[in-house]
PDB file of C-alpha atoms in Angstrom:
ATOM      1  CA  MET A  26      64.376  -5.769  40.213  1.00  0.00           C
ATOM      2  CA  GLY A  27      66.879  -5.622  43.063  1.00  0.00           C
ATOM      3  CA  ALA A  28      68.649  -2.640  44.622  1.00  0.00           C
ATOM      4  CA  ASN A  29      71.632  -2.946  42.256  1.00  0.00           C
ATOM      5  CA  GLY A  30      69.290  -2.744  39.266  1.00  0.00           C
ATOM      6  CA  TYR A  31      67.684   0.448  40.562  1.00  0.00           C
ATOM      7  CA  LEU A  32      71.118   1.901  41.294  1.00  0.00           C
ATOM      8  CA  LYS A  33      72.251   1.142  37.746  1.00  0.00           C
ATOM      9  CA  LEU A  34      69.120   2.768  36.267  1.00  0.00           C
ATOM     10  CA  TRP A  35      69.778   5.894  38.340  1.00  0.00           C
ATOM     11  CA  HIS A  36      73.450   5.813  37.329  1.00  0.00           C
ATOM     12  CA  LEU A  37      72.500   5.706  33.638  1.00  0.00           C
ATOM     13  CA  GLN A  38      70.458   8.903  34.127  1.00  0.00           C
ATOM     14  CA  ARG A  39      73.698  10.700  35.103  1.00  0.00           C
ATOM     15  CA  PRO A  40      72.158  12.418  38.144  1.00  0.00           C
ATOM     16  CA  THR A  41      73.299  15.875  39.192  1.00  0.00           C
ATOM     17  CA  LEU A  42      73.290  16.352  42.947  1.00  0.00           C
ATOM     18  CA  ASP A  43      74.074  20.093  42.946  1.00  0.00           C
ATOM     19  CA  LYS A  44      71.085  20.891  45.144  1.00  0.00           C
ATOM     20  CA  TYR A  45      72.953  19.222  48.014  1.00  0.00           C
ATOM     21  CA  ASP A  46      75.782  20.868  49.927  1.00  0.00           C
ATOM     22  CA  VAL A  47      77.341  17.553  50.953  1.00  0.00           C
ATOM     23  CA  ILE A  48      77.086  13.879  49.983  1.00  0.00           C
ATOM     24  CA  PHE A  49      77.705  11.381  52.808  1.00  0.00           C
ATOM     25  CA  ILE A  50      78.942   7.967  51.689  1.00  0.00           C
ATOM     26  CA  ASP A  51      78.959   5.307  54.400  1.00  0.00           C
ATOM     27  CA  GLU A  52      80.785   1.988  53.957  1.00  0.00           C
ATOM     28  CA  ALA A  53      83.043   3.735  51.419  1.00  0.00           C
ATOM     29  CA  GLN A  54      85.427   0.775  51.500  1.00  0.00           C
ATOM     30  CA  ASP A  55      82.811  -1.166  49.494  1.00  0.00           C
ATOM     31  CA  CYS A  56      81.643   1.342  46.847  1.00  0.00           C
ATOM     32  CA  THR A  57      80.314   0.010  43.591  1.00  0.00           C
ATOM     33  CA  PRO A  58      81.707   1.450  40.365  1.00  0.00           C
ATOM     34  CA  ALA A  59      78.232   2.946  39.736  1.00  0.00           C
ATOM     35  CA  ILE A  60      78.321   4.847  43.038  1.00  0.00           C
ATOM     36  CA  MET A  61      81.834   6.093  42.271  1.00  0.00           C
ATOM     37  CA  ASP A  62      80.710   7.204  38.812  1.00  0.00           C
ATOM     38  CA  ILE A  63      77.805   9.137  40.333  1.00  0.00           C
ATOM     39  CA  MET A  64      79.764  10.621  43.233  1.00  0.00           C
ATOM     40  CA  LEU A  65      83.093  11.730  41.746  1.00  0.00           C
ATOM     41  CA  PRO A  66      81.877  14.346  39.233  1.00  0.00           C
ATOM     42  CA  GLN A  67      79.558  16.064  41.736  1.00  0.00           C
ATOM     43  CA  HIS A  68      80.533  19.614  42.711  1.00  0.00           C
ATOM     44  CA  CYS A  69      79.291  19.447  46.291  1.00  0.00           C
ATOM     45  CA  GLY A  70      81.294  18.373  49.332  1.00  0.00           C
ATOM     46  CA  LYS A  71      81.827  14.686  49.957  1.00  0.00           C
ATOM     47  CA  ILE A  72      82.220  12.886  53.269  1.00  0.00           C
ATOM     48  CA  LEU A  73      83.409   9.299  53.009  1.00  0.00           C
ATOM     49  CA  VAL A  74      83.295   7.008  56.018  1.00  0.00           C
ATOM     50  CA  GLY A  75      84.573   3.469  56.138  1.00  0.00           C
ATOM     51  CA  ASP A  76      87.024   0.918  57.423  1.00  0.00           C
ATOM     52  CA  PRO A  77      89.331  -0.701  54.848  1.00  0.00           C
ATOM     53  CA  HIS A  78      89.695  -3.700  57.181  1.00  0.00           C
ATOM     54  CA  GLN A  79      85.985  -4.405  56.652  1.00  0.00           C
ATOM     55  CA  GLN A  80      86.092  -4.459  52.855  1.00  0.00           C
ATOM     56  CA  ILE A  81      84.073  -7.567  51.982  1.00  0.00           C
ATOM     57  CA  TYR A  82      82.548  -7.002  48.531  1.00  0.00           C
ATOM     58  CA  THR A  83      85.563  -6.997  46.222  1.00  0.00           C
ATOM     59  CA  PHE A  84      84.271 -10.277  44.770  1.00  0.00           C
ATOM     60  CA  ARG A  85      81.298  -8.233  43.456  1.00  0.00           C
ATOM     61  CA  GLY A  86      83.519  -5.549  41.949  1.00  0.00           C
ATOM     62  CA  ALA A  87      83.357  -3.120  44.871  1.00  0.00           C
ATOM     63  CA  VAL A  88      86.258  -0.707  45.246  1.00  0.00           C
ATOM     64  CA  ASN A  89      87.711   1.114  48.229  1.00  0.00           C
ATOM     65  CA  ALA A  90      86.714   4.734  47.592  1.00  0.00           C
ATOM     66  CA  LEU A  91      88.843   5.777  50.570  1.00  0.00           C
ATOM     67  CA  ASN A  92      91.910   5.120  48.402  1.00  0.00           C
ATOM     68  CA  LEU A  93      90.517   6.785  45.270  1.00  0.00           C
ATOM     69  CA  VAL A  94      89.281  10.148  46.527  1.00  0.00           C
ATOM     70  CA  GLU A  95      91.731  12.879  47.507  1.00  0.00           C
ATOM     71  CA  HIS A  96      91.486  13.652  51.225  1.00  0.00           C
ATOM     72  CA  THR A  97      91.320  17.139  52.686  1.00  0.00           C
ATOM     73  CA  HIS A  98      90.822  15.826  56.219  1.00  0.00           C
ATOM     74  CA  LEU A  99      91.400  12.353  57.600  1.00  0.00           C
ATOM     75  CA  TYR A 100      90.141  11.249  61.012  1.00  0.00           C
ATOM     76  CA  TYR A 101      90.634   7.960  62.839  1.00  0.00           C
ATOM     77  CA  LEU A 102      88.337   6.611  65.503  1.00  0.00           C
ATOM     78  CA  THR A 103      90.256   6.052  68.700  1.00  0.00           C
ATOM     79  CA  HIS A 104      87.516   4.330  70.679  1.00  0.00           C
ATOM     80  CA  SER A 105      85.024   1.589  69.915  1.00  0.00           C
ATOM     81  CA  PHE A 106      81.677   1.355  71.635  1.00  0.00           C
ATOM     82  CA  ARG A 107      81.148  -2.182  70.316  1.00  0.00           C
ATOM     83  CA  PHE A 108      83.693  -3.959  72.511  1.00  0.00           C
ATOM     84  CA  GLY A 109      86.147  -3.410  75.347  1.00  0.00           C
ATOM     85  CA  SER A 110      89.882  -2.796  75.427  1.00  0.00           C
ATOM     86  CA  GLU A 111      90.734  -6.513  75.742  1.00  0.00           C
ATOM     87  CA  ILE A 112      89.048  -7.398  72.434  1.00  0.00           C
ATOM     88  CA  ALA A 113      90.563  -4.287  70.826  1.00  0.00           C
ATOM     89  CA  TYR A 114      94.027  -5.414  71.934  1.00  0.00           C
ATOM     90  CA  ILE A 115      93.514  -8.881  70.429  1.00  0.00           C
ATOM     91  CA  GLY A 116      92.273  -7.381  67.155  1.00  0.00           C
ATOM     92  CA  ALA A 117      95.197  -4.953  66.973  1.00  0.00           C
ATOM     93  CA  THR A 118      97.636  -7.805  67.656  1.00  0.00           C
ATOM     94  CA  ILE A 119      96.122  -9.894  64.854  1.00  0.00           C
ATOM     95  CA  PHE A 120      96.447  -6.933  62.460  1.00  0.00           C
ATOM     96  CA  GLN A 121     100.083  -6.417  63.457  1.00  0.00           C
ATOM     97  CA  VAL A 122     100.998 -10.072  62.998  1.00  0.00           C
ATOM     98  CA  CYS A 123      98.914 -10.983  59.942  1.00  0.00           C
ATOM     99  CA  LYS A 124      98.646  -7.730  58.029  1.00  0.00           C
ATOM    100  CA  LYS A 125     101.643  -5.794  59.328  1.00  0.00           C
ATOM    101  CA  VAL A 126      99.261  -2.951  60.320  1.00  0.00           C
ATOM    102  CA  LYS A 127      99.690  -0.739  63.374  1.00  0.00           C
TER     103      LYS A 127
END
């Protein structure tokens, strides 16, 4: 059985994560409905991290949890350690032209 099968089995058990103070969800732009179903009813804090421009699993039914969960704080990264300012400028220009994003 693959990872999605194990996730679904856990989901069907309706886990309670009350022993945790906070749940950290990385790649929240590509959450499966099972993860959302597990996460949303929990009474602990939730930290969601993701980049909606990197959402790549919608064809598998993934949803952007960043748009579905009410925010109390919202932070944007202002610096990338993966590439320099020249590449960042090109990427930002492409977003402005193609996606009308600033």
